[in-house]
């Protein structure tokens, strides 16, 4: 039994599903996905174009197209993210095979490592990062077409034009992969050197081949550096360049350590099994075992290509390590210019995406140094399986966070069946690990004003994130204004309710009278969170300061049409358990309906 190269895309699809597909049907929206799908579902989705015009003008047209095709179903977007992730891995494998045609094993393992790259944990934010994977696939596709055009005369002009279009699309859509574009002339030099050994002639051919792609890069640099000013990510090349140069060595060292060493060390982190049930634990270990054994078996049975002469092996190693090192160094250029940290924590690990290529090349090259093929395959399979396991853990955390979001919005509508227009829901901070307050504004608007307009009728704001709140400093002598994802907001002292959501406790709409005697939380945040996890009723110091402004009269107890979270996103209403009765009793208490409180307590 042996496998041809045509089977590699199927194997990569299997690895994609193992790493990212387990919880695909159980995940919803988080972080930027709420804003994107919220704007796309407005009566005039053209607002997407207007929003992205502030930072990435071309980017909005991609989202306008995909949201109009896919709609608002969260599972459909998870499928989209799986497809684009797999597509990026396949195009990378194809590209590596074109660069090193005789090294099928190296190309395969480098593609696998890039696919499951452990430095990036946010694949579950499917709308946003499905599009980033699409841009990665465009970059690899452009690179592969341009190299293929060097190797063959057939359809050469067509391939060059297609490569230029893909390069321009991904560059002008997002600047994430700009640094990797600078690898193209180096790869041209390698490929051209196979047929033209003379250095001067080789250099001339390389410059001629790269010239059209270089013009695209120069056009992007001029546009991004001098003509267009992003309102989200400012490029600081000309702003205090001395400070930038002084901080650059530390930035580079930190990025290289995090993206290469710390990222792969992280695969040895096993999950907190107390959070998983027995069944899920068995599934987790089964996935790791199948992935490891399957990849080792497959790589051992891949049909061998032509063997490389002994004298060329050293040159190959130099190329692999050289290209991998260059890719790792160049990947960070956009983030160094904008002074963005490349770290392995949410949300900053989104900047590790371009580093996946260099890290994968270096790891695959390093494994080739092991003296025996069986050792190489075993170590590679183990590392890939552990990386798959880490991505399963990440997806599990996103699934748990989504379950909390669903619980939060159902409890909110039970406690507040309707809200007066213009109400602000104020919390000490976002209660969710992967979604902040500006994102929560969209599902809140969706829930309480299904027939929405481009103007937000409701918003969720956290004191610590948007208001820079400190106890004793918060002043409401005049409305507080700020900016959210898609526009501005105003927090007025007479139009807000203060909420507290600290699972496993139920959601609390804080009442200025009934909750005024709750104990004040200790100054230690860690101690405070530990007490909340144990279920102790407390007021954080920020909540205590804002409590007098919590206007529960903004809640409409008996509306004609009670609010419900949109079913196409949140699913059906859950079975009524303790928190349902608690919310309804708390609502009745606020209305002074003590008979209803007693009835609910009896039930």
XYZ file of C-alpha atoms in Angstrom, residues 53-583:
531
model
C -13.121 52.030 4.916
C -11.625 53.417 8.125
C -8.917 50.763 8.259
C -8.936 48.372 5.268
C -11.097 49.736 2.413
C -10.950 46.690 0.123
C -11.560 44.285 3.022
C -15.215 45.297 3.377
C -16.125 44.079 -0.111
C -15.010 40.543 0.736
C -17.207 40.576 3.842
C -20.128 42.048 1.913
C -19.887 39.212 -0.596
C -19.482 36.363 1.896
C -22.121 37.578 4.357
C -24.649 37.937 1.537
C -23.950 34.331 0.488
C -23.631 32.626 3.890
C -26.090 34.586 6.031
C -26.248 34.554 9.842
C -26.060 30.852 10.707
C -23.050 30.324 13.038
C -22.452 26.734 11.903
C -22.278 27.837 8.256
C -19.508 30.244 9.209
C -17.623 27.519 11.058
C -17.754 25.439 7.870
C -16.473 28.460 5.929
C -13.539 28.787 8.346
C -12.745 25.064 8.035
C -12.727 25.262 4.238
C -10.505 28.339 4.049
C -8.113 26.922 6.663
C -7.810 23.704 4.652
C -7.426 25.690 1.422
C -4.516 27.663 2.898
C -2.772 24.409 3.886
C -3.295 22.846 0.441
C -1.997 25.891 -1.428
C 1.046 26.003 0.877
C 1.778 22.324 0.160
C 1.403 22.930 -3.583
C 3.708 25.941 -3.365
C 6.409 24.015 -1.458
C 6.233 21.174 -3.965
C 6.914 23.682 -6.747
C 9.913 25.127 -4.900
C 11.409 21.748 -3.899
C 9.859 19.199 -6.284
C 11.856 16.232 -4.974
C 11.084 16.820 -1.301
C 7.529 15.548 -0.914
C 8.011 14.596 2.734
C 9.334 17.997 3.732
C 6.492 19.787 1.927
C 3.906 17.545 3.560
C 5.104 17.995 7.128
C 5.680 21.742 6.754
C 2.075 22.067 5.541
C 0.766 20.017 8.446
C 2.711 22.099 10.984
C 1.456 25.346 9.446
C -2.112 24.013 9.453
C -2.123 23.198 13.181
C 0.265 26.007 14.181
C -0.197 26.301 17.964
C 0.704 29.967 18.285
C -2.698 31.029 16.968
C -5.738 30.096 19.074
C -8.607 32.072 17.527
C -9.783 29.875 14.650
C -13.221 29.658 16.325
C -13.806 33.355 15.556
C -14.902 31.995 12.230
C -16.048 35.025 10.240
C -12.988 37.177 10.883
C -10.307 34.508 10.710
C -11.955 32.512 7.959
C -11.256 35.572 5.832
C -7.662 35.768 7.057
C -7.179 32.123 6.064
C -8.600 33.048 2.674
C -5.978 35.797 2.352
C -3.267 33.306 3.337
C -4.497 30.965 0.595
C -4.379 33.867 -1.872
C -0.799 34.612 -0.874
C 0.294 30.990 -1.300
C -1.685 30.735 -4.527
C 0.001 33.851 -5.901
C 3.425 32.562 -4.873
C 2.785 29.159 -6.418
C 1.533 30.588 -9.703
C 4.523 32.917 -9.980
C 6.953 30.025 -9.396
C 5.091 27.805 -11.842
C 5.430 30.599 -14.408
C 9.225 30.365 -13.940
C 9.245 26.625 -14.558
C 7.063 26.419 -17.659
C 6.297 28.486 -20.741
C 2.764 27.153 -21.140
C 0.136 29.683 -20.019
C 2.959 31.689 -18.477
C 1.380 35.097 -19.045
C -1.961 33.927 -17.659
C -0.266 32.616 -14.502
C 1.679 35.853 -13.998
C -1.463 37.965 -14.342
C -3.368 35.682 -11.941
C -0.469 35.789 -9.451
C -0.351 39.604 -9.622
C -4.112 39.870 -9.043
C -4.003 37.539 -6.023
C -0.981 39.374 -4.609
C -2.658 42.767 -4.968
C -5.940 41.511 -3.492
C -4.362 40.115 -0.337
C -1.954 43.038 0.110
C -4.533 45.789 -0.254
C -7.107 43.869 1.811
C -5.008 43.339 4.919
C -1.417 44.196 5.678
C -0.845 41.032 7.779
C 1.122 39.179 5.104
C 3.078 42.091 3.688
C 6.349 40.883 5.236
C 5.999 37.464 3.637
C 5.672 39.092 0.207
C 9.355 39.982 0.503
C 10.198 36.262 0.311
C 9.174 36.118 -3.349
C 12.448 37.415 -4.894
C 14.486 35.081 -2.677
C 12.447 32.094 -3.856
C 12.788 33.283 -7.459
C 16.561 33.336 -6.962
C 16.508 29.713 -5.757
C 14.327 28.425 -8.582
C 16.157 30.313 -11.337
C 19.476 29.058 -9.951
C 18.536 25.500 -10.910
C 18.969 26.354 -14.597
C 21.196 29.461 -14.513
C 24.201 28.937 -12.210
C 26.025 32.117 -13.265
C 25.427 34.689 -10.500
C 25.180 37.811 -12.670
C 22.864 36.234 -15.203
C 20.855 34.671 -12.389
C 20.464 38.039 -10.673
C 19.324 39.712 -13.889
C 16.692 37.052 -14.529
C 15.525 37.260 -10.912
C 15.084 41.032 -11.101
C 13.250 40.755 -14.417
C 10.918 38.068 -13.092
C 10.229 39.912 -9.846
C 9.745 43.369 -11.369
C 5.909 43.273 -11.797
C 5.431 41.862 -8.299
C 7.829 44.432 -6.887
C 5.775 47.217 -8.471
C 2.690 45.897 -6.664
C 4.604 45.916 -3.362
C 5.914 49.451 -3.979
C 2.401 50.653 -4.827
C 1.135 49.159 -1.573
C 3.917 50.781 0.461
C 3.206 54.208 -1.048
C -0.545 53.846 -0.520
C -0.340 52.440 3.010
C 2.541 54.524 4.261
C 1.805 57.909 2.695
C -1.632 58.141 1.068
C -3.970 56.212 3.394
C -4.080 56.667 7.161
C -5.766 53.841 9.063
C -7.946 54.968 11.935
C -7.286 51.696 13.792
C -3.642 50.819 13.108
C -1.281 53.719 12.633
C 2.050 53.044 10.945
C 4.743 54.754 12.956
C 7.672 54.551 10.497
C 7.869 58.326 10.206
C 6.546 59.072 13.669
C 9.470 59.135 16.093
C 11.655 56.725 14.054
C 14.426 56.804 16.680
C 12.084 55.358 19.314
C 10.965 52.707 16.831
C 14.540 51.675 16.059
C 15.465 51.522 19.741
C 12.496 49.297 20.571
C 12.895 47.103 17.488
C 15.453 44.576 18.869
C 13.263 43.826 21.878
C 10.152 43.540 19.688
C 11.875 41.155 17.287
C 13.338 38.992 20.036
C 9.984 38.757 21.810
C 8.142 37.916 18.588
C 10.644 35.225 17.561
C 10.586 33.584 20.974
C 6.806 33.598 21.233
C 6.048 32.535 17.664
C 8.632 29.752 17.431
C 9.794 28.450 20.799
C 6.997 29.283 23.227
C 4.294 28.408 20.700
C 5.566 24.854 20.211
C 6.367 24.383 23.890
C 2.697 25.124 24.452
C 1.612 21.893 22.727
C 2.687 19.959 25.810
C 0.008 21.717 27.880
C -2.620 19.124 28.660
C -6.254 20.155 29.168
C -7.836 20.759 32.558
C -9.752 17.490 32.542
C -11.972 18.517 35.439
C -13.705 20.841 32.953
C -14.352 17.986 30.518
C -16.592 15.024 31.082
C -15.377 11.441 30.807
C -16.783 11.072 27.306
C -15.038 14.177 26.024
C -11.763 13.116 27.565
C -11.933 9.796 25.734
C -12.705 11.584 22.463
C -9.765 13.940 23.031
C -7.252 11.121 23.505
C -8.750 9.142 20.629
C -8.250 12.121 18.286
C -4.613 12.495 19.348
C -3.936 8.767 18.914
C -5.596 8.560 15.485
C -3.861 11.717 14.215
C -0.426 10.598 15.423
C -0.706 7.021 14.152
C -2.398 8.073 10.913
C 0.187 10.710 10.009
C 3.122 8.403 10.805
C 1.607 5.578 8.757
C 0.751 7.878 5.857
C 4.156 9.587 5.701
C 5.922 6.217 5.745
C 3.811 5.038 2.802
C 4.098 8.152 0.648
C 5.511 7.333 -2.770
C 9.106 8.493 -2.843
C 10.210 11.067 -5.384
C 13.642 11.126 -6.964
C 16.394 10.879 -4.409
C 18.660 13.864 -3.902
C 22.385 13.405 -4.457
C 24.473 13.511 -1.317
C 26.196 16.702 -2.376
C 22.873 18.541 -2.634
C 21.595 17.603 0.823
C 23.615 20.285 2.577
C 22.392 22.915 0.112
C 18.814 21.826 0.794
C 19.236 22.216 4.525
C 20.710 25.677 4.042
C 17.731 26.633 1.856
C 15.143 25.299 4.316
C 16.661 26.958 7.340
C 17.435 30.137 5.416
C 13.940 30.526 3.961
C 12.339 29.536 7.268
C 14.444 32.036 9.191
C 13.738 34.813 6.679
C 10.016 34.051 6.780
C 10.043 34.268 10.559
C 11.939 37.583 10.525
C 9.865 39.191 7.777
C 6.499 38.051 9.118
C 6.606 40.614 11.903
C 7.310 43.710 9.769
C 3.681 45.016 9.780
C 3.418 44.587 13.543
C 6.782 46.135 14.319
C 5.833 49.172 12.202
C 2.526 49.560 14.064
C 4.114 48.648 17.434
C 1.716 45.773 18.021
C 2.832 43.034 20.450
C 3.200 39.466 19.153
C 2.182 37.513 22.234
C 0.599 34.156 23.034
C -2.479 35.459 24.776
C -5.915 36.497 23.615
C -6.399 38.683 21.639
C -2.761 39.477 20.768
C -1.989 36.012 19.413
C -3.855 36.996 16.237
C -0.588 38.612 15.179
C 1.165 35.224 15.141
C -0.644 34.084 11.964
C 2.040 35.184 9.455
C 4.718 33.525 11.619
C 3.171 30.084 10.995
C 5.019 29.691 7.679
C 8.513 30.321 9.052
C 7.893 28.279 12.198
C 6.603 25.336 10.140
C 9.560 25.426 7.724
C 12.097 25.566 10.545
C 10.447 22.741 12.469
C 10.168 20.494 9.409
C 13.802 21.253 8.511
C 14.962 20.580 12.065
C 13.303 17.181 12.109
C 15.158 16.253 8.908
C 18.374 16.384 10.950
C 17.327 13.304 12.926
C 19.435 10.372 11.663
C 16.645 7.840 11.133
C 13.465 8.210 9.139
C 11.456 6.306 11.753
C 12.559 8.792 14.410
C 11.643 11.722 12.207
C 8.192 10.360 11.478
C 7.497 9.506 15.125
C 8.524 12.936 16.446
C 6.695 14.759 13.647
C 3.513 12.739 14.209
C 3.662 13.327 17.960
C 4.167 17.091 17.633
C 1.394 17.393 15.047
C -0.995 15.364 17.238
C -0.198 17.473 20.309
C -0.787 20.643 18.263
C -4.136 19.220 17.147
C -4.921 18.554 20.810
C -4.105 22.133 21.724
C -6.452 23.425 19.020
C -9.178 21.102 20.337
C -8.645 22.660 23.777
C -8.941 26.144 22.281
C -12.173 25.207 20.524
C -13.531 23.755 23.767
C -12.904 27.065 25.554
C -14.714 28.948 22.809
C -17.619 26.521 23.022
C -17.872 27.053 26.778
C -17.745 30.812 26.291
C -20.551 30.557 23.727
C -22.676 28.569 26.169
C -22.202 31.389 28.681
C -23.232 33.960 26.084
C -26.425 32.053 25.330
C -27.179 31.750 29.031
C -26.517 35.451 29.553
C -28.907 36.661 26.855
C -31.701 34.295 27.797
C -31.418 35.324 31.432
C -31.296 38.988 30.420
C -34.552 38.710 28.478
C -36.219 36.794 31.320
C -35.216 39.528 33.759
C -35.825 42.416 31.348
C -38.601 41.421 28.880
C -38.250 44.836 27.222
C -36.111 47.934 27.638
C -36.876 51.548 26.945
C -35.116 52.759 23.828
C -31.701 54.279 24.500
C -30.939 52.148 27.548
C -27.319 51.324 28.318
C -26.476 48.027 30.022
C -23.492 48.787 32.202
C -21.176 46.123 33.624
C -17.876 46.282 35.422
C -16.285 44.493 32.461
C -17.282 42.062 29.735
C -18.334 38.811 31.424
C -16.893 36.738 28.577
C -13.328 35.738 27.827
C -13.578 36.134 24.046
C -16.147 38.905 23.570
C -15.923 42.496 24.739
C -18.599 45.071 25.375
C -18.757 46.730 21.964
C -19.388 43.327 20.413
C -22.230 42.623 22.866
C -24.001 45.767 21.696
C -24.967 44.028 18.437
C -26.798 40.995 19.894
C -28.422 43.313 22.471
C -29.784 45.523 19.686
C -30.792 42.423 17.740
C -32.649 41.041 20.762
C -34.529 44.146 21.873
C -35.034 45.799 18.476
C -35.385 43.050 15.828
C -36.469 45.623 13.222
C -33.156 47.396 13.477
C -31.786 50.481 11.813
C -28.243 51.732 11.420
C -28.591 53.558 14.748
C -28.005 51.628 17.970
C -31.078 51.783 20.220
C -29.321 49.879 22.997
C -25.734 49.278 23.949
C -23.609 47.354 26.386
C -20.693 49.194 27.916
C -18.140 48.059 30.478
C -16.806 50.561 32.970
C -13.201 49.381 32.844
C -12.942 49.072 29.028
C -14.851 52.059 27.630
C -15.232 54.479 30.508
C -11.786 54.097 32.080
C -13.735 53.843 35.300
C -12.197 54.136 38.750
C -14.259 54.005 41.959
C -14.956 57.432 43.344
C -14.088 59.161 40.057
C -17.137 58.267 37.995
C -19.126 61.431 37.385
C -22.477 61.617 35.639
C -23.007 65.366 35.805
C -23.142 65.211 32.012
C -23.491 62.315 29.536
C -20.319 60.355 28.840
C -19.523 59.926 25.163
C -17.282 57.328 23.543
C -16.791 55.190 20.462
C -17.797 51.618 19.773
C -16.995 49.333 16.852
C -19.464 50.915 14.427
C -19.958 54.384 15.836
C -20.364 56.444 18.962
C -22.286 55.918 22.168
C -23.595 58.080 24.992
C -23.981 56.907 28.582
C -26.494 59.025 30.436
C -26.966 58.724 34.197
C -30.747 58.320 33.939
C -30.766 55.727 31.134
C -28.678 52.822 32.368
C -29.022 49.601 34.304
C -26.095 47.913 36.048
C -25.767 44.160 35.607
C -23.554 41.516 37.162
C -22.939 38.138 35.541
C -20.534 35.821 37.357
C -21.402 32.174 36.625
C -22.326 29.842 38.185
C -24.517 32.529 39.760
C -27.448 33.817 37.729
C -27.408 37.203 36.037
C -28.207 40.078 38.401
C -29.754 43.405 37.457
C -28.462 45.393 40.399
C -31.155 47.287 42.308
C -30.079 50.531 44.026
C -32.138 49.660 47.129
C -32.179 45.884 47.427
C -28.497 45.395 46.570
C -27.062 48.333 48.475
C -26.213 46.206 51.520
C -24.267 43.524 49.635
C -20.699 43.099 50.971
C -18.016 45.052 49.155
C -15.494 42.872 47.326
C -11.881 42.839 48.543
C -9.338 44.945 46.689
C -7.576 41.844 45.368
C -9.106 40.950 41.995
C -7.963 37.325 42.273
C -9.611 36.953 45.672
C -12.760 38.640 44.383
C -13.046 36.256 41.429
C -12.450 33.263 43.692
C -15.305 34.356 45.940
C -17.595 34.820 42.945
C -16.723 31.320 41.711
C -17.791 29.985 45.106
C -21.103 31.795 44.763
C -20.645 34.517 47.384
C -22.886 37.557 46.746
C -20.579 40.567 46.458
C -20.389 43.980 44.850
C -17.238 44.861 43.006
C -16.050 48.331 43.951
C -16.896 49.672 40.494
C -20.395 48.184 40.727
C -20.919 49.708 44.149
C -19.978 53.147 42.840
C -22.342 52.813 39.853
C -25.180 51.208 41.839
C -27.082 54.480 42.625
C -27.406 55.100 38.871
C -28.987 51.713 38.084
C -32.429 52.757 36.891
C -34.510 49.577 36.966
C -37.495 51.601 35.773
C -35.975 51.371 32.303
C -37.176 47.750 32.270
C -40.651 47.168 30.839
C -42.049 44.252 32.842
C -45.129 43.438 30.739
C -44.521 44.396 27.100
C -46.844 43.439 24.281
C -44.046 41.404 22.684
C -41.322 40.184 25.097
C -37.795 40.255 23.706
C -36.162 37.008 22.642
C -32.619 36.362 21.450
C -32.693 35.651 17.686
C -33.392 31.944 17.282
C -31.291 31.557 14.134
C -28.243 32.376 16.256
C -29.046 31.414 19.855
C -31.308 28.467 19.154
C -34.468 27.565 21.018
C -35.265 28.781 24.511
C -33.606 26.476 27.067
C -35.565 24.442 29.580
C -36.650 26.536 32.556
C -34.346 25.799 35.464
C -33.316 27.677 38.588
C -32.102 30.862 36.869
C -35.374 31.288 34.952
C -37.377 31.346 38.187
C -34.798 33.543 39.874
C -34.937 36.142 37.085
